[in-house]
C-alpha angles and dihedrals in degrees: 000000000000126000093259092055091044092053092046090053094053120101122236097237139060100207146359093281092056092045090053090050089053091050091049092049089053092049090248098119129064122198117217112201098173116098112264127195109234092209099057116359105041096059093043094051091046093049093047092051091048092051090052092046086241131164129290110275126229110195107200098179114042112176111249094012104080113187093010111106122196130210127202138178094025096149102025102111134052091244091054091049089051089057091045093051098034091238144113118292090254121118094218092051091048090049090052090051091052092048091048090049091051089053092050103039121173108240118248118250120220116212125200093231140012144115 
């Protein structure tokens, strides 16, 4: 694999926070500031959005979990997958990226300690 191909295959984010910023910039993430009950409302809202092929959801105020936001549906549409894989929003192109990634896996790193 040459350097041009390697750079093209890299994603445009380092972590989940950066990925969510990219989704938001593309209009593919919706922030929900109202309090939601995790037992009844959160799942229902998530399922409805998924059925409608809606945006990723960023729940900022989950009842009983103050200060602990929750995200859902972050790779549930072709456009979101395109952002995740730094590719066109085309299922065949995304599939090719996944296959190429499987062929060129990054080796695991074993650490002496950790959670």
